[in-house]
XYZ file of C-alpha atoms in Angstrom:
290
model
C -151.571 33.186 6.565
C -154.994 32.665 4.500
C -153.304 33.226 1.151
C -151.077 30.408 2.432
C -153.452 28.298 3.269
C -155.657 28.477 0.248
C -152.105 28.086 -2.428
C -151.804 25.056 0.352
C -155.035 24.062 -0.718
C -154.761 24.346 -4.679
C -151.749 22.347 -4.480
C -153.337 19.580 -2.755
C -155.938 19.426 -5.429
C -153.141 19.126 -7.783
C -151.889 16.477 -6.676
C -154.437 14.328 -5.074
C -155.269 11.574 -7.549
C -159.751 11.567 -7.370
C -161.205 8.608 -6.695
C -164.067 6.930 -9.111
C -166.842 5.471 -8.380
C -169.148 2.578 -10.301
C -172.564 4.368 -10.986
C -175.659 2.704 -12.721
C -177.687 3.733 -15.235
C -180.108 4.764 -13.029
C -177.429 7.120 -11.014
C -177.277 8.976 -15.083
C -181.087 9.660 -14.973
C -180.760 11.148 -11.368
C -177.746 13.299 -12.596
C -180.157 14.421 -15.946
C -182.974 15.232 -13.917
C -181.018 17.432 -11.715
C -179.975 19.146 -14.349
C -183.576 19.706 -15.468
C -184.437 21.079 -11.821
C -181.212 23.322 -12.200
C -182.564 24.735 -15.443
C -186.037 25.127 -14.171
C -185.337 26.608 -11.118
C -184.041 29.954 -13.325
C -184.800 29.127 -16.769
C -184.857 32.976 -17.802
C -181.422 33.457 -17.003
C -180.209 29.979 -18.597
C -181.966 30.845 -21.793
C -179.987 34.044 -22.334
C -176.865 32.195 -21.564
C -178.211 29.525 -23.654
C -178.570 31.613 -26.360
C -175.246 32.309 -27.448
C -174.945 28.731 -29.201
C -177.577 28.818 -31.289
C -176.451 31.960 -32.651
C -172.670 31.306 -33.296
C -174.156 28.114 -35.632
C -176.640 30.512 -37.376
C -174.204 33.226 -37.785
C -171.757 30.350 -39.339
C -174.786 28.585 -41.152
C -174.627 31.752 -43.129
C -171.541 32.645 -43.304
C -170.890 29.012 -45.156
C -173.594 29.861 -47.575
C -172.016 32.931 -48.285
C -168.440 31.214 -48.756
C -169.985 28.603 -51.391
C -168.488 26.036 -48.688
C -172.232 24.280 -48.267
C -170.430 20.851 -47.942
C -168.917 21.964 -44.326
C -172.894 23.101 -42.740
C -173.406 19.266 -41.857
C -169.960 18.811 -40.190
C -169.541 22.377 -38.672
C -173.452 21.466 -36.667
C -172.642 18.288 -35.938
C -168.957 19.016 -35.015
C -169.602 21.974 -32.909
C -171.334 18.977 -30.469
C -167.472 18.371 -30.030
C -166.883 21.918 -28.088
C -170.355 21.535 -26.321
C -168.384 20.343 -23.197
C -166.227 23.908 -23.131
C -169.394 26.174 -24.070
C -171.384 24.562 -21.249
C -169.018 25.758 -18.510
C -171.106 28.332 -17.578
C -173.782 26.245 -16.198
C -171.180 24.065 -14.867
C -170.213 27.170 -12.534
C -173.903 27.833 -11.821
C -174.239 24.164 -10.654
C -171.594 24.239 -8.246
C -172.519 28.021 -6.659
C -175.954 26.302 -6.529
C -174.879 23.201 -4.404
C -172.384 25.490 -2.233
C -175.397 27.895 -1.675
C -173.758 30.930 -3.715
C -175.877 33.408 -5.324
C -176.705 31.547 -8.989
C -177.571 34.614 -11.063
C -176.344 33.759 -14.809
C -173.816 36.736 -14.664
C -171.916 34.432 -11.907
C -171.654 31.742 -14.446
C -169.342 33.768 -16.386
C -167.230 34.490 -13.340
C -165.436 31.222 -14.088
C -163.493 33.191 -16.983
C -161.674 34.782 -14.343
C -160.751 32.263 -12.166
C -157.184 30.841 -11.113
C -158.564 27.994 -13.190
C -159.121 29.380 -16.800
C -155.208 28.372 -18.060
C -156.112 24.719 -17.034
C -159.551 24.967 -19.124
C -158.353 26.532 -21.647
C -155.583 23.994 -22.525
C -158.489 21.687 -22.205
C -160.568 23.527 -24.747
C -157.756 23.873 -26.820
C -157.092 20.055 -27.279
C -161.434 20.113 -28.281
C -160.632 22.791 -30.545
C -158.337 21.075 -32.350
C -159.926 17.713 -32.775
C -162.790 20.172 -34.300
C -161.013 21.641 -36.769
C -159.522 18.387 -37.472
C -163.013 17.095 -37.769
C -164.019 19.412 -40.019
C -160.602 18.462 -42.118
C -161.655 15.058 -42.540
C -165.172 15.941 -43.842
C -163.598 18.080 -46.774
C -161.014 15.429 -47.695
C -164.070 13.017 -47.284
C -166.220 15.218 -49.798
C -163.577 15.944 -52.310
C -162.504 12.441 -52.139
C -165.900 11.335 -53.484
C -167.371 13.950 -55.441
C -163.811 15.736 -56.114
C -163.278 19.518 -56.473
C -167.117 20.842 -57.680
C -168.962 22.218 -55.150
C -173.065 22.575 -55.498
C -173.944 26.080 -55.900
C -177.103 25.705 -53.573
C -178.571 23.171 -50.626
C -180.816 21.701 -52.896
C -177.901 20.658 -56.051
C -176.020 19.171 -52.395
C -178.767 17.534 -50.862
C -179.415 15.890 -54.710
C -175.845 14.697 -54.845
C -175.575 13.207 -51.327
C -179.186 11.813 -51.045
C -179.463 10.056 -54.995
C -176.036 9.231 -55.640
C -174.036 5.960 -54.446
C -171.141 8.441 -53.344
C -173.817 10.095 -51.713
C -174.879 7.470 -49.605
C -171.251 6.030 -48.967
C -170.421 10.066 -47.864
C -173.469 9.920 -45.505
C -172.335 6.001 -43.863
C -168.447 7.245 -43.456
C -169.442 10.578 -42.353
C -171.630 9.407 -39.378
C -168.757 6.647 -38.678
C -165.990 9.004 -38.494
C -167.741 11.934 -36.812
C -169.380 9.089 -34.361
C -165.207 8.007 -33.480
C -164.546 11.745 -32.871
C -167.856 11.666 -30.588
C -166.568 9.192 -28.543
C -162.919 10.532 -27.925
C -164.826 13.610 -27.077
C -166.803 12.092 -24.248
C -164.077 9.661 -23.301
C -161.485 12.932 -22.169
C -164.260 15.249 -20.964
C -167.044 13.311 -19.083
C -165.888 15.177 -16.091
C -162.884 17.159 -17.230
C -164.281 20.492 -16.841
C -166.420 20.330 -13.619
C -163.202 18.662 -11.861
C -160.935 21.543 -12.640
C -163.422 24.280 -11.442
C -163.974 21.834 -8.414
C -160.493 21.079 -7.505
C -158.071 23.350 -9.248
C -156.074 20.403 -10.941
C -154.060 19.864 -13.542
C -155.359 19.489 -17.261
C -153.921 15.688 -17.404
C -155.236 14.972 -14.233
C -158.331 16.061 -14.845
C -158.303 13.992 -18.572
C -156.891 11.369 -16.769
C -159.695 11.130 -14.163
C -161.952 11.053 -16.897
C -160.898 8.249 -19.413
C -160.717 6.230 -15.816
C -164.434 7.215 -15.117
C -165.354 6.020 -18.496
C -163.263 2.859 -18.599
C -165.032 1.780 -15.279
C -168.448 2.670 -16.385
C -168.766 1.920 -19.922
C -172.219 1.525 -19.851
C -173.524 4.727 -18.004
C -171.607 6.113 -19.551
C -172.341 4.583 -23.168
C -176.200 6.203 -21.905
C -174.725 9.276 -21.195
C -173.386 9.786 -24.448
C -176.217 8.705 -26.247
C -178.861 10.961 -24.119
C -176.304 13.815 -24.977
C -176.449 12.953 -28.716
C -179.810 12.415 -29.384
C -180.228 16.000 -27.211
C -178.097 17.962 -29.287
C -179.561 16.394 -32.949
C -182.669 17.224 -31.717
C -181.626 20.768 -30.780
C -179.861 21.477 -34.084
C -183.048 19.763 -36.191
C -184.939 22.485 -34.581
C -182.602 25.083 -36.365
C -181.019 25.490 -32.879
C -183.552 26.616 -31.766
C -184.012 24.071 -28.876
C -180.647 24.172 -28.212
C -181.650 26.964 -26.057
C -182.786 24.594 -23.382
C -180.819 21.232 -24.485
C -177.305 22.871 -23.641
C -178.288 24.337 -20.002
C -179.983 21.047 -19.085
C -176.966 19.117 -20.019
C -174.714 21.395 -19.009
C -176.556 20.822 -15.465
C -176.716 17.731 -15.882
C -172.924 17.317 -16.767
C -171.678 18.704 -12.949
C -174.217 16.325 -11.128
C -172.740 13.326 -13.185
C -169.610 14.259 -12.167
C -170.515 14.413 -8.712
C -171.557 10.780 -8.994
C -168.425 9.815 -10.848
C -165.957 11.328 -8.527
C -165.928 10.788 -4.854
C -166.111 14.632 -3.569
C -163.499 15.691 -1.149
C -164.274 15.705 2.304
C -167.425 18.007 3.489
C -168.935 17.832 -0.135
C -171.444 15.177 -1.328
C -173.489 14.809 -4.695
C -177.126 15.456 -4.631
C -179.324 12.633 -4.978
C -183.397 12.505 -6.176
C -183.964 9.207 -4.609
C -181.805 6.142 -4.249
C -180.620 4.399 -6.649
C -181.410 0.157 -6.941
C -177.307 -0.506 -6.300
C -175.031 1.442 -3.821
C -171.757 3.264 -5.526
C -168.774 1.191 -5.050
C -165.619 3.662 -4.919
C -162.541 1.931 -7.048
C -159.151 2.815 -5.062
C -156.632 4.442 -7.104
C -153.372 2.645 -7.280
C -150.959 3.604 -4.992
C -147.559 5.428 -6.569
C -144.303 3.217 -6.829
Protein backbone atom coordinates (compact mmCIF):
# COMPACT_ATOMS: atom_id res chain seq x y z
CA UNK A 1 0.00 0.00 0.00
CA UNK A 2 3.06 2.53 0.73
CA UNK A 3 4.90 1.55 -2.43
CA UNK A 4 1.58 2.54 -4.01
CA UNK A 5 1.26 5.48 -2.58
CA UNK A 6 4.70 6.88 -3.06
CA UNK A 7 4.67 5.61 -7.34
CA UNK A 8 1.14 7.65 -6.71
CA UNK A 9 3.16 10.34 -5.60
CA UNK A 10 6.06 10.43 -8.32
CA UNK A 11 3.49 10.45 -10.87
CA UNK A 12 1.82 13.41 -9.59
CA UNK A 13 5.06 15.26 -9.69
CA UNK A 14 5.23 14.28 -13.22
CA UNK A 15 2.61 15.68 -14.21
CA UNK A 16 1.80 18.66 -12.16
CA UNK A 17 2.84 21.70 -14.18
CA UNK A 18 5.02 24.10 -11.07
CA UNK A 19 3.97 27.27 -10.65
CA UNK A 20 6.49 30.50 -10.91
CA UNK A 21 6.74 33.12 -9.06
CA UNK A 22 8.08 37.01 -9.78
CA UNK A 23 11.13 37.43 -7.35
CA UNK A 24 13.27 40.70 -7.00
CA UNK A 25 16.62 41.23 -6.98
CA UNK A 26 16.69 41.41 -3.55
CA UNK A 27 14.86 37.76 -3.20
CA UNK A 28 18.59 36.62 -5.39
CA UNK A 29 20.77 38.09 -2.55
CA UNK A 30 18.60 36.24 0.13
CA UNK A 31 18.89 32.97 -1.97
CA UNK A 32 23.09 33.73 -2.22
CA UNK A 33 23.40 34.33 1.29
CA UNK A 34 21.74 31.18 2.19
CA UNK A 35 23.89 29.50 0.31
CA UNK A 36 26.82 31.11 2.16
CA UNK A 37 25.17 29.99 5.62
CA UNK A 38 24.77 26.43 3.97
CA UNK A 39 28.48 26.37 3.19
CA UNK A 40 29.50 27.76 6.48
CA UNK A 41 27.54 25.78 8.54
CA UNK A 42 29.96 22.56 7.33
CA UNK A 43 32.53 24.07 5.27
CA UNK A 44 35.01 21.01 5.91
CA UNK A 45 32.86 18.66 4.32
CA UNK A 46 31.89 21.10 1.28
CA UNK A 47 35.53 21.70 0.62
CA UNK A 48 36.31 18.03 0.01
CA UNK A 49 33.32 17.80 -2.18
CA UNK A 50 34.39 21.00 -3.57
CA UNK A 51 37.48 19.78 -4.43
CA UNK A 52 36.87 17.54 -7.14
CA UNK A 53 36.44 20.57 -9.70
CA UNK A 54 39.38 22.16 -9.31
CA UNK A 55 41.18 19.10 -9.91
CA UNK A 56 39.42 17.68 -13.08
CA UNK A 57 40.51 21.42 -14.72
CA UNK A 58 44.12 20.97 -13.42
CA UNK A 59 44.36 17.44 -14.40
CA UNK A 60 42.98 18.71 -18.03
CA UNK A 61 45.11 22.03 -17.81
CA UNK A 62 47.87 19.53 -18.17
CA UNK A 63 46.80 17.15 -20.04
CA UNK A 64 46.24 20.05 -22.93
CA UNK A 65 49.78 21.09 -22.45
CA UNK A 66 50.84 17.76 -22.94
CA UNK A 67 48.59 17.32 -26.22
CA UNK A 68 50.19 20.64 -27.82
CA UNK A 69 46.30 21.66 -27.88
CA UNK A 70 47.15 25.09 -25.69
CA UNK A 71 44.48 26.94 -27.83
CA UNK A 72 41.52 24.77 -26.06
CA UNK A 73 42.90 25.77 -21.97
CA UNK A 74 40.84 29.14 -22.33
CA UNK A 75 37.63 27.46 -23.67
CA UNK A 76 37.86 24.08 -21.74
CA UNK A 77 38.00 26.71 -18.11
CA UNK A 78 35.65 28.84 -19.23
CA UNK A 79 33.39 26.14 -20.83
CA UNK A 80 33.47 23.77 -18.00
CA UNK A 81 31.25 26.91 -16.23
CA UNK A 82 28.67 25.28 -18.72
CA UNK A 83 28.49 21.77 -16.63
CA UNK A 84 28.81 23.75 -13.27
CA UNK A 85 24.97 23.31 -12.90
CA UNK A 86 25.37 19.17 -13.10
CA UNK A 87 28.68 19.10 -10.85
CA UNK A 88 26.92 21.18 -8.19
CA UNK A 89 24.21 18.58 -7.54
CA UNK A 90 25.73 17.45 -4.67
CA UNK A 91 25.17 20.47 -2.66
CA UNK A 92 21.90 20.72 -4.25
CA UNK A 93 21.04 17.34 -2.30
CA UNK A 94 22.71 18.69 0.86
CA UNK A 95 20.41 21.79 0.63
CA UNK A 96 17.31 20.01 0.49
CA UNK A 97 18.27 17.17 3.44
CA UNK A 98 19.19 20.44 5.24
CA UNK A 99 15.71 22.19 4.89
CA UNK A 100 13.83 18.68 5.44
CA UNK A 101 16.02 18.23 8.63
CA UNK A 102 18.01 15.06 7.20
CA UNK A 103 21.37 14.33 8.37
CA UNK A 104 23.69 16.76 5.86
CA UNK A 105 27.00 14.92 6.09
CA UNK A 106 28.76 15.41 2.49
CA UNK A 107 28.65 11.55 1.90
CA UNK A 108 24.64 12.12 1.70
CA UNK A 109 25.19 14.53 -1.07
CA UNK A 110 26.32 11.82 -3.22
CA UNK A 111 23.30 9.72 -2.36
CA UNK A 112 21.50 11.57 -5.15
CA UNK A 113 23.50 9.22 -7.72
CA UNK A 114 21.31 6.60 -6.64
CA UNK A 115 18.13 7.95 -6.65
CA UNK A 116 14.89 7.09 -8.81
CA UNK A 117 15.89 10.45 -10.22
CA UNK A 118 19.44 10.02 -11.79
CA UNK A 119 17.91 8.91 -15.57
CA UNK A 120 16.02 12.32 -15.52
CA UNK A 121 19.44 14.21 -14.53
CA UNK A 122 21.37 12.56 -16.48
CA UNK A 123 19.48 13.29 -19.76
CA UNK A 124 19.73 16.74 -18.39
CA UNK A 125 23.48 16.63 -18.08
CA UNK A 126 23.71 15.07 -21.21
CA UNK A 127 22.04 17.96 -23.24
CA UNK A 128 25.04 20.37 -21.00
CA UNK A 129 27.46 17.97 -22.14
CA UNK A 130 26.86 18.38 -25.45
CA UNK A 131 26.52 22.09 -25.80
CA UNK A 132 30.20 21.76 -24.08
CA UNK A 133 31.74 19.88 -26.41
CA UNK A 134 30.07 21.87 -28.97
CA UNK A 135 31.52 24.86 -27.27
CA UNK A 136 34.71 23.74 -27.32
CA UNK A 137 34.08 22.94 -31.31
CA UNK A 138 33.45 26.40 -32.03
CA UNK A 139 36.60 27.71 -30.26
CA UNK A 140 38.89 25.43 -32.54
CA UNK A 141 37.08 26.36 -35.76
CA UNK A 142 37.29 29.97 -34.26
CA UNK A 143 41.21 29.59 -33.76
CA UNK A 144 42.02 27.86 -36.95
CA UNK A 145 39.81 30.18 -38.73
CA UNK A 146 42.07 33.09 -37.73
CA UNK A 147 45.41 31.94 -37.18
CA UNK A 148 44.86 28.61 -39.40
CA UNK A 149 46.50 25.21 -38.72
CA UNK A 150 49.95 26.32 -36.52
CA UNK A 151 49.64 25.87 -33.14
CA UNK A 152 52.16 27.82 -30.52
CA UNK A 153 54.45 25.42 -29.03
CA UNK A 154 54.19 27.16 -25.50
CA UNK A 155 51.67 29.71 -23.41
CA UNK A 156 53.85 32.42 -23.91
CA UNK A 157 54.22 32.09 -28.31
CA UNK A 158 49.91 31.88 -27.63
CA UNK A 159 49.47 34.54 -25.33
CA UNK A 160 51.92 36.72 -28.01
CA UNK A 161 49.66 35.81 -30.88
CA UNK A 162 46.28 36.49 -29.22
CA UNK A 163 47.32 39.56 -27.09
CA UNK A 164 49.60 41.65 -30.12
CA UNK A 165 47.95 40.57 -33.11
CA UNK A 166 44.61 42.08 -34.75
CA UNK A 167 43.40 38.32 -35.12
CA UNK A 168 44.30 38.18 -31.69
CA UNK A 169 42.14 40.69 -30.46
CA UNK A 170 39.17 39.86 -32.94
CA UNK A 171 39.70 35.92 -31.40
CA UNK A 172 39.46 37.40 -27.85
CA UNK A 173 35.95 39.86 -28.83
CA UNK A 174 34.20 36.68 -30.74
CA UNK A 175 35.36 34.31 -28.22
CA UNK A 176 33.78 36.11 -25.17
CA UNK A 177 30.57 36.78 -27.55
CA UNK A 178 30.04 33.30 -28.48
CA UNK A 179 30.99 31.60 -25.21
CA UNK A 180 28.78 34.57 -23.44
CA UNK A 181 25.51 33.11 -26.00
CA UNK A 182 26.36 29.57 -24.78
CA UNK A 183 26.34 31.15 -21.08
CA UNK A 184 23.09 32.27 -21.41
CA UNK A 185 21.34 29.11 -22.99
CA UNK A 186 23.05 27.47 -20.12
CA UNK A 187 21.32 29.47 -17.43
CA UNK A 188 18.15 29.91 -19.43
CA UNK A 189 17.41 25.65 -19.31
CA UNK A 190 18.97 25.07 -15.88
CA UNK A 191 18.17 27.97 -13.42
CA UNK A 192 16.18 25.43 -11.57
CA UNK A 193 16.34 22.30 -13.67
CA UNK A 194 18.24 20.22 -11.36
CA UNK A 195 16.89 21.13 -7.84
CA UNK A 196 13.21 20.57 -9.38
CA UNK A 197 13.88 17.04 -10.44
CA UNK A 198 15.47 15.96 -7.07
CA UNK A 199 12.46 17.93 -5.51
CA UNK A 200 9.66 16.58 -7.48
CA UNK A 201 10.69 13.59 -9.49
CA UNK A 202 9.62 15.17 -12.94
CA UNK A 203 10.27 14.85 -16.19
CA UNK A 204 13.51 16.30 -17.92
CA UNK A 205 11.21 18.71 -20.25
CA UNK A 206 9.24 19.64 -17.51
CA UNK A 207 11.76 20.47 -15.49
CA UNK A 208 13.59 22.63 -18.68
CA UNK A 209 10.38 23.84 -19.30
CA UNK A 210 9.80 25.24 -15.78
CA UNK A 211 12.95 26.85 -16.12
CA UNK A 212 13.03 28.92 -19.44
CA UNK A 213 9.40 30.07 -17.84
CA UNK A 214 11.23 31.17 -14.57
CA UNK A 215 13.67 33.07 -16.60
CA UNK A 216 11.29 34.59 -19.13
CA UNK A 217 9.28 36.05 -16.10
CA UNK A 218 12.24 37.28 -14.26
CA UNK A 219 14.68 38.49 -16.65
CA UNK A 220 16.24 40.68 -14.44
CA UNK A 221 16.95 38.49 -11.26
CA UNK A 222 17.71 36.48 -13.10
CA UNK A 223 20.08 38.59 -15.53
CA UNK A 224 21.85 39.16 -11.58
CA UNK A 225 21.91 35.72 -11.06
CA UNK A 226 23.84 34.96 -13.94
CA UNK A 227 26.15 37.60 -13.61
CA UNK A 228 26.94 36.89 -9.68
CA UNK A 229 27.50 33.24 -11.00
CA UNK A 230 29.95 34.48 -13.68
CA UNK A 231 31.94 36.82 -12.06
CA UNK A 232 32.12 33.79 -9.13
CA UNK A 233 33.42 31.26 -11.28
CA UNK A 234 36.18 33.79 -13.26
CA UNK A 235 37.24 34.63 -10.09
CA UNK A 236 37.56 31.00 -8.97
CA UNK A 237 39.40 29.85 -12.11
CA UNK A 238 41.84 33.24 -11.96
CA UNK A 239 42.82 31.80 -8.72
CA UNK A 240 44.07 28.59 -10.59
CA UNK A 241 40.86 26.98 -9.19
CA UNK A 242 41.84 27.27 -6.38
CA UNK A 243 38.83 29.30 -5.01
CA UNK A 244 36.65 27.32 -6.78
CA UNK A 245 36.81 25.28 -3.74
CA UNK A 246 34.38 27.55 -1.99
CA UNK A 247 32.71 29.42 -5.17
CA UNK A 248 31.00 26.06 -6.40
CA UNK A 249 29.46 24.94 -2.83
CA UNK A 250 28.22 28.48 -2.20
CA UNK A 251 26.51 28.58 -5.48
CA UNK A 252 25.60 25.35 -5.54
CA UNK A 253 23.69 26.40 -2.15
CA UNK A 254 22.72 29.11 -3.36
CA UNK A 255 21.24 27.52 -6.61
CA UNK A 256 18.39 25.23 -4.44
CA UNK A 257 17.32 28.37 -2.33
CA UNK A 258 16.76 30.32 -5.69
CA UNK A 259 14.81 27.73 -6.79
CA UNK A 260 12.79 27.68 -3.83
CA UNK A 261 11.95 31.31 -4.55
CA UNK A 262 11.28 30.64 -8.19
CA UNK A 263 8.96 27.78 -7.79
CA UNK A 264 6.00 27.77 -5.54
CA UNK A 265 6.83 24.51 -3.28
CA UNK A 266 4.17 21.94 -3.05
CA UNK A 267 2.03 21.93 -0.23
CA UNK A 268 3.78 21.57 3.43
CA UNK A 269 7.16 22.96 1.97
CA UNK A 270 8.17 26.67 1.95
CA UNK A 271 11.54 28.48 0.95
CA UNK A 272 13.65 29.89 3.64
CA UNK A 273 13.80 33.47 3.93
CA UNK A 274 16.72 35.91 5.80
CA UNK A 275 14.42 38.78 6.12
CA UNK A 276 11.70 40.13 3.89
CA UNK A 277 12.09 41.23 0.91
CA UNK A 278 10.86 45.23 -0.18
CA UNK A 279 7.98 43.50 -2.71
CA UNK A 280 5.84 40.35 -1.92
CA UNK A 281 6.20 37.27 -4.63
CA UNK A 282 3.41 37.34 -7.00
CA UNK A 283 2.77 33.56 -8.19
CA UNK A 284 2.00 33.60 -12.23
CA UNK A 285 -0.83 30.80 -12.88
CA UNK A 286 0.09 28.33 -15.37
CA UNK A 287 -2.24 28.09 -18.26
CA UNK A 288 -4.75 25.72 -18.03
CA UNK A 289 -4.54 22.55 -20.73
CA UNK A 290 -6.99 22.67 -23.82
Amino acid sequence: MEKSRANAGVAAGQTAVPEIRKITTGDVMDALWHGFDDFWEQPSHYVFAGLIYPIVMIVLAVWVSGQNVLPLLYPLATGFALLGPFVALIFYEISRRKELGLDTSWKHGFEVFRSPVLPSVATVGLVLGVLFVTWLIVAQVLFVGLFGDSTPTSLTALFYEIFTTYDGWLLIIAGNVIGFLFAIEVLCITVVTFPLLLDRQTSPNRAIETSIKATLANPVPIALWGLIVAVSLAVGIATLFVGLVIVMPVLGHATWHLYRKLVVPQAGRSARRRAPTAAAARPIRSPKAT
